[in-house]
Short mmCIF file of C-alpha atoms in Angstrom, two decimals:
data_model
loop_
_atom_site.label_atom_id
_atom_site.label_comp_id
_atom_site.label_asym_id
_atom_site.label_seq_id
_atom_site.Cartn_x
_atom_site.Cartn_y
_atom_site.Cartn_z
CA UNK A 1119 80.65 -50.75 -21.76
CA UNK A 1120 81.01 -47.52 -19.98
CA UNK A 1121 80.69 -46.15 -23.76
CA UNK A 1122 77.02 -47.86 -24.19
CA UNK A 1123 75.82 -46.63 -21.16
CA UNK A 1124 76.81 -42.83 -21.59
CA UNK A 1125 75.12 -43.40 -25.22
CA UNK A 1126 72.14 -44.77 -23.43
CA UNK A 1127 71.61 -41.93 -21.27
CA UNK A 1128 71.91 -39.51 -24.04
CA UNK A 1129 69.75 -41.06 -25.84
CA UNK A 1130 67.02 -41.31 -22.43
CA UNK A 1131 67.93 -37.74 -22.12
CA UNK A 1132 66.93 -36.76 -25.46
CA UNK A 1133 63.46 -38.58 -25.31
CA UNK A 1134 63.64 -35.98 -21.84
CA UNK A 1135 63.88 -32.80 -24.05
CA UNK A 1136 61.20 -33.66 -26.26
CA UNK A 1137 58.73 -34.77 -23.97
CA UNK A 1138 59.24 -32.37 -21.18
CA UNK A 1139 60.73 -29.22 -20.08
CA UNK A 1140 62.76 -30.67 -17.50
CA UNK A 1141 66.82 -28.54 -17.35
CA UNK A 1142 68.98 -30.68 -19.59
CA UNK A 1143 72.56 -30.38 -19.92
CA UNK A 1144 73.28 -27.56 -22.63
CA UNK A 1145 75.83 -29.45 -24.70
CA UNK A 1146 73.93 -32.63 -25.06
CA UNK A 1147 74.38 -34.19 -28.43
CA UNK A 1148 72.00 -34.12 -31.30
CA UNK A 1149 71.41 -35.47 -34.12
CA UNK A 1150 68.71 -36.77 -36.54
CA UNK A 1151 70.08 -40.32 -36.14
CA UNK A 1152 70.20 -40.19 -31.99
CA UNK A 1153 66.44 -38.63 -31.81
CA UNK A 1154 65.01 -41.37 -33.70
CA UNK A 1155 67.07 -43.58 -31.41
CA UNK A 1156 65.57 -41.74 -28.31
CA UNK A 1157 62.29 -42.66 -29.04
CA UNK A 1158 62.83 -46.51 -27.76
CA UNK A 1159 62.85 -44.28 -24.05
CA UNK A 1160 59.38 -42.98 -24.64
CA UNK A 1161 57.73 -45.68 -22.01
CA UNK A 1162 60.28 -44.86 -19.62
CA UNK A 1163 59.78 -41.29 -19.65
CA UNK A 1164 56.43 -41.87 -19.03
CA UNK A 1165 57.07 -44.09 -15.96
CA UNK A 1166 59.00 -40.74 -14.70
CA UNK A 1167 56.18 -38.49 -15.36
CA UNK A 1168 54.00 -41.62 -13.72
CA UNK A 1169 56.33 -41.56 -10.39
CA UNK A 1170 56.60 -37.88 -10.36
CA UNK A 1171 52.54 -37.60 -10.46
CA UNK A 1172 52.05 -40.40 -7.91
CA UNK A 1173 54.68 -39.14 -5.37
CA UNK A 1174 53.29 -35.94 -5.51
CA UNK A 1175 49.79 -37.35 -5.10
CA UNK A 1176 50.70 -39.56 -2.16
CA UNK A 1177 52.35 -36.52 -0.26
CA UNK A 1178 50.02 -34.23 -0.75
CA UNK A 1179 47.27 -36.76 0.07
CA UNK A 1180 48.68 -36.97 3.42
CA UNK A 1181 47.35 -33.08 4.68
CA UNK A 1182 44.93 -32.76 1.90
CA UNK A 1183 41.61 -34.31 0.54
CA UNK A 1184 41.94 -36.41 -2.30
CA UNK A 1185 40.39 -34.63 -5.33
CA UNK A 1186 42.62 -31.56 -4.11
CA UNK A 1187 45.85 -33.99 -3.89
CA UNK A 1188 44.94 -35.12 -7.66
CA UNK A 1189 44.65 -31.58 -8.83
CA UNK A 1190 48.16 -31.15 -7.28
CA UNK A 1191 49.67 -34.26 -9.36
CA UNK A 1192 48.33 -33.29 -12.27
CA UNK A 1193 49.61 -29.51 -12.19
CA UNK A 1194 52.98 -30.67 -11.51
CA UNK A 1195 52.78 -32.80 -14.80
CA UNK A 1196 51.64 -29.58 -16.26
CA UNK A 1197 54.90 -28.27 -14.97
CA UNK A 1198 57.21 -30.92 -16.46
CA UNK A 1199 55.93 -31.16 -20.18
CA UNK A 1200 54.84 -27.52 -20.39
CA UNK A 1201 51.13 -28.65 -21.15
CA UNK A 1202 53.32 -30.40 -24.19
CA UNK A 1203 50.04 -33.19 -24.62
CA UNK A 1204 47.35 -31.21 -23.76
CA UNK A 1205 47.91 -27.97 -26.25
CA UNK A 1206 48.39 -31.03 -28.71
CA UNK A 1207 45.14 -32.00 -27.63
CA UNK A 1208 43.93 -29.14 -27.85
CA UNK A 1209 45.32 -28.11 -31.54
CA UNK A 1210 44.51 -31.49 -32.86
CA UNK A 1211 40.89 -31.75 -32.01
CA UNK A 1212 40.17 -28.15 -33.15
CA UNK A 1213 41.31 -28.80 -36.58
CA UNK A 1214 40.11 -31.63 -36.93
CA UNK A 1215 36.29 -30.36 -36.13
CA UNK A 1216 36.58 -26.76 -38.12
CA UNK A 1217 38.74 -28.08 -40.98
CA UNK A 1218 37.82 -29.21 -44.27
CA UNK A 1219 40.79 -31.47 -45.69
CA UNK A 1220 44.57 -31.81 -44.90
CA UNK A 1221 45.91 -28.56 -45.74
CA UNK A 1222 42.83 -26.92 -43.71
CA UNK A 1223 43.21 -28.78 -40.93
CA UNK A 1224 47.36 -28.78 -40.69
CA UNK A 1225 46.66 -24.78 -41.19
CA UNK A 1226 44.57 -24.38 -38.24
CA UNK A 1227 46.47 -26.84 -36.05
CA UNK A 1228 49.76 -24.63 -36.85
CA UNK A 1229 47.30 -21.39 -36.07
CA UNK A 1230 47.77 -19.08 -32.83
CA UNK A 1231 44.96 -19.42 -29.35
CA UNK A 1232 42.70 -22.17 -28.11
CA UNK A 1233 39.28 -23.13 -29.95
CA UNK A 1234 35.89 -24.10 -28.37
CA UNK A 1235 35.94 -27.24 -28.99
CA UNK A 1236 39.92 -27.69 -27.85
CA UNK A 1237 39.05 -26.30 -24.76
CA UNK A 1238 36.55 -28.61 -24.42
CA UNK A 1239 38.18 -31.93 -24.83
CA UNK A 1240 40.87 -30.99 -22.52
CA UNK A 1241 38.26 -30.12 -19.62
CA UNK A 1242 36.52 -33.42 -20.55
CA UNK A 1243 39.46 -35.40 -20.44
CA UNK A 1244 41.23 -33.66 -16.94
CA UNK A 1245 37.62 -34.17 -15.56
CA UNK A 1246 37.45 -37.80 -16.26
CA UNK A 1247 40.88 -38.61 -15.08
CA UNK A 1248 39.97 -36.79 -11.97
CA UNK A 1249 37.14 -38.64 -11.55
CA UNK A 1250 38.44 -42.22 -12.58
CA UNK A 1251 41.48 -41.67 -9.72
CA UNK A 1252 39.61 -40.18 -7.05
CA UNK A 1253 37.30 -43.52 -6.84
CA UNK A 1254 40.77 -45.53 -6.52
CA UNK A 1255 42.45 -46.14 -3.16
CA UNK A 1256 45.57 -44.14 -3.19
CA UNK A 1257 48.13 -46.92 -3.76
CA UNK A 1258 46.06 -48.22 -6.93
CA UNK A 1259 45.68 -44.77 -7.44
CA UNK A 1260 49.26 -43.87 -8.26
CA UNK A 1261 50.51 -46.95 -9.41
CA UNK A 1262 47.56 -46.45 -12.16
CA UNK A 1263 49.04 -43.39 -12.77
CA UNK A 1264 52.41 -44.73 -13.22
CA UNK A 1265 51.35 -47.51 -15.90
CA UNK A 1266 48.89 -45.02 -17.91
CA UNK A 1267 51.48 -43.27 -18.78
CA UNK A 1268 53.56 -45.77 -19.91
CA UNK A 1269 51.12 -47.37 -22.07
CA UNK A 1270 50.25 -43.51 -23.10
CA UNK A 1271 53.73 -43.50 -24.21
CA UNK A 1272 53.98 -46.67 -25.74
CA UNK A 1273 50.70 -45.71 -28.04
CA UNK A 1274 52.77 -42.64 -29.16
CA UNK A 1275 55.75 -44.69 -29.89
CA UNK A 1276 53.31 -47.15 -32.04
CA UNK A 1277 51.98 -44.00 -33.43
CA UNK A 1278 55.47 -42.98 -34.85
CA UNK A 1279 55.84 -46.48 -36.00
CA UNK A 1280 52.84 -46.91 -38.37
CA UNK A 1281 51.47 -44.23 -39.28
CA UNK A 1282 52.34 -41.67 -41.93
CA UNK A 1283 54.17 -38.10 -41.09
CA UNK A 1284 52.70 -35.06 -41.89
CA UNK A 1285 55.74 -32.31 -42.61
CA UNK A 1286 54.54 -29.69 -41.23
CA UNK A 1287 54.90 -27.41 -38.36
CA UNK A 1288 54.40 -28.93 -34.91
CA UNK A 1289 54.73 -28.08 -31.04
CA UNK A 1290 58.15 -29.02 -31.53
CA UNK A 1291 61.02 -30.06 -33.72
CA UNK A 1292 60.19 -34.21 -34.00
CA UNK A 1293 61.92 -37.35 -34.45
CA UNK A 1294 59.26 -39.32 -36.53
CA UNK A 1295 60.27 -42.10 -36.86
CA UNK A 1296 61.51 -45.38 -34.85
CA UNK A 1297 63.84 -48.67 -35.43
CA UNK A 1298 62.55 -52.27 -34.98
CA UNK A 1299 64.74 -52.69 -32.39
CA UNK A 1300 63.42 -49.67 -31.00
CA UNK A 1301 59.98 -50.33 -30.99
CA UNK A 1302 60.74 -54.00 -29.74
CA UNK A 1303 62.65 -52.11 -26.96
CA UNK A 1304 59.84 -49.82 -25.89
CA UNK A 1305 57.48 -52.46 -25.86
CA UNK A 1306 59.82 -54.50 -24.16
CA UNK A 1307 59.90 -51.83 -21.15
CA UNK A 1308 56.22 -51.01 -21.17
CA UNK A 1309 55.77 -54.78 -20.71
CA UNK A 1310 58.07 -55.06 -17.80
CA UNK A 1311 56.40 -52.34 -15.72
CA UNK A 1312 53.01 -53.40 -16.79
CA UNK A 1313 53.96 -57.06 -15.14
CA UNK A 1314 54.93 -54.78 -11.92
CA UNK A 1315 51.75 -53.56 -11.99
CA UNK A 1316 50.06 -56.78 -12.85
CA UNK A 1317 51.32 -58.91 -9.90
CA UNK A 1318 50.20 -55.91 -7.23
CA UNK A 1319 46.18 -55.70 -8.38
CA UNK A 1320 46.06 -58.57 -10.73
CA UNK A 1321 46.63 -59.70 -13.90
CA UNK A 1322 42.87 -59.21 -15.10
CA UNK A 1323 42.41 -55.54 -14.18
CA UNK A 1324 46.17 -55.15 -15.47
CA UNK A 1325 44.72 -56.42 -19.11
CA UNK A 1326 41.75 -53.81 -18.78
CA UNK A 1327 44.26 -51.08 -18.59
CA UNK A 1328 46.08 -52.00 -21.47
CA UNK A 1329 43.27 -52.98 -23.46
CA UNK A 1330 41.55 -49.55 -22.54
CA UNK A 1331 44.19 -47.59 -23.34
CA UNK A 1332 44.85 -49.49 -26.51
CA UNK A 1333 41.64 -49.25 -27.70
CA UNK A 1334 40.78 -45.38 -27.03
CA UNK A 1335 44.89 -44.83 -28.65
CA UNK A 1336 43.82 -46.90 -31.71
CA UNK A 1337 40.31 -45.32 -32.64
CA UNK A 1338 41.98 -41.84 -32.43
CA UNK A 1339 44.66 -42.88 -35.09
CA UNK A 1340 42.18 -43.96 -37.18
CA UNK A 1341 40.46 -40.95 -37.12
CA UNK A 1342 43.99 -39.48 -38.10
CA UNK A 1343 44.15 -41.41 -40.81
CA UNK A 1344 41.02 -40.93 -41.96
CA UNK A 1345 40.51 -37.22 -41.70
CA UNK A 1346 44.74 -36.23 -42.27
CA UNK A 1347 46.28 -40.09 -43.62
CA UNK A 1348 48.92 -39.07 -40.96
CA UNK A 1349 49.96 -37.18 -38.17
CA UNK A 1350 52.12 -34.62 -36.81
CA UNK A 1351 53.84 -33.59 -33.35
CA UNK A 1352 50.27 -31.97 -32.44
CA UNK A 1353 48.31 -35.30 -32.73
CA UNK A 1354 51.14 -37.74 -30.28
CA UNK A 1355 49.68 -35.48 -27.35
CA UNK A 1356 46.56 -36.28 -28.10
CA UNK A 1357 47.28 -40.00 -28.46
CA UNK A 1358 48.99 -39.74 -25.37
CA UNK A 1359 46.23 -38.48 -23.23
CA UNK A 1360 43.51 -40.53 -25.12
CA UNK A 1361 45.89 -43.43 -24.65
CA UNK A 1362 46.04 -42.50 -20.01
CA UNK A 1363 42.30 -41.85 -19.98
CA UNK A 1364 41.52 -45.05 -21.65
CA UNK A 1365 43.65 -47.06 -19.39
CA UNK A 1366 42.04 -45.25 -16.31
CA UNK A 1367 39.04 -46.02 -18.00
CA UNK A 1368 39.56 -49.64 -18.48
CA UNK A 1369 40.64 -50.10 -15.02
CA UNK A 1370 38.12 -48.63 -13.48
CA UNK A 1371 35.55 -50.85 -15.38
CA UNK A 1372 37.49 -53.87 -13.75
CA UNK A 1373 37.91 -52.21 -9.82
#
């Protein structure tokens, strides 16, 4: 037993290092077999990133106004992935608006600085999040932020799942790939929170998060497949943050 569990949190640990740039322990174990087991722990890294944002919203809150406290919560997510999500964004969006076919596209992903139109969709989608939480009372507020990212997460782990990889250089090394059991474990987890969340503001705005975030996650991979028939580490932070702002998005139709 005590065996499982150490293997457990090396595996939770792992989905840590690639999501975030949060001090690990040095020697931790690694393997291609234990990073495609780490990605089951996707969700529940994004429930940490989802606590650490709301905590740090609901402090600063306290002495400051509320569009201030949000800017707070989301530069200390900054802080913890290393802008992991939004450079893939970023990268991701620019190619796929210059580029002209796979090996175009990949090429300018892979490239050096930050395009027009990658800078754009990044302001866009910081601007709407800011917006969609600041009209939220700050409990709903940070719980919301708490299950967006999960169901981010969960979109990226569904990602990994179905869609084809792309071989070529990312933000960082990846783990492309995930078990059944796996997937049926992260869905499993996003579930469970997502009934937390359910039984505090309802069921019915609960299912317009999900849906939103579902939705705005899915019509992004299809544009992957369309324009790349794949993806690479570059794209999952875009699905990610596509993923939140849709289920900000969907709740606040419901609210």
């Amino acid at each position: 037993m005590k065996d499982t569990l150490r293997l457990e949190w090396q595996l939770y640990q792992l989905a840590l290092r690639f999501l975030t740039c949060l001090p690990l322990a040095r020697n931790l174990q690694e393997s291609d077999d234990l990073r495609v087991r780490a990605n089951k722990y996707f969700p529940l890294v994004g429930a940490l990133l989802g606590v650490v944002g709301a905590v740090t919203f609901w402090m600063m809150a306290q002495w400051l106004p509320v569009s201030a406290a949000l800017i707070l919560a989301l530069v200390m997510g900054l802080m913890i992935t290393g802008g992991f999500f939004e450079e893939g964004l970023a990268k991701s969006i620019e190619g796929m608006h210059r580029g002209e076919g796979q090996t175009q596209i990949l090429q300018m992903m892979a490239g050096p600085g930050l395009g027009l139109f990658g800078a754009i969709s990044v302001a866009l989608v910081v601007a709407m999040k800011l917006i969609l939480l600041s009209h939220m009372d700050l409990v709903t507020a940070g719980a919301a932020m708490i299950l967006a990212s999960v169901i981010a997460m969960m979109a990226v782990v569904h990602v990994i799942a179905t869609t084809p990889y792309l071989h070529g250089e990312g933000l960082r090394a990846a783990a492309p790939y995930i078990t059944a059991s796996g997937y049926r474990f992260a869905l499993g987890s996003m579930a469970a929170i997502w009934l937390c969340f359910a039984f505090y503001v309802g069921f019915l705005p609960a299912a317009c998060a999900w849906a939103g975030g579902t939705i705005c996650a899915q019509l992004f991979r299809s544009r992957l497949v369309r324009k790349l028939r794949g993806y690479n580490s570059d794209c999952l932070g875009a699905v990610m943050l596509f993923a939140e702002t849709g289920s900000y998005l969907g709740l606040s139709l419901w609210l």
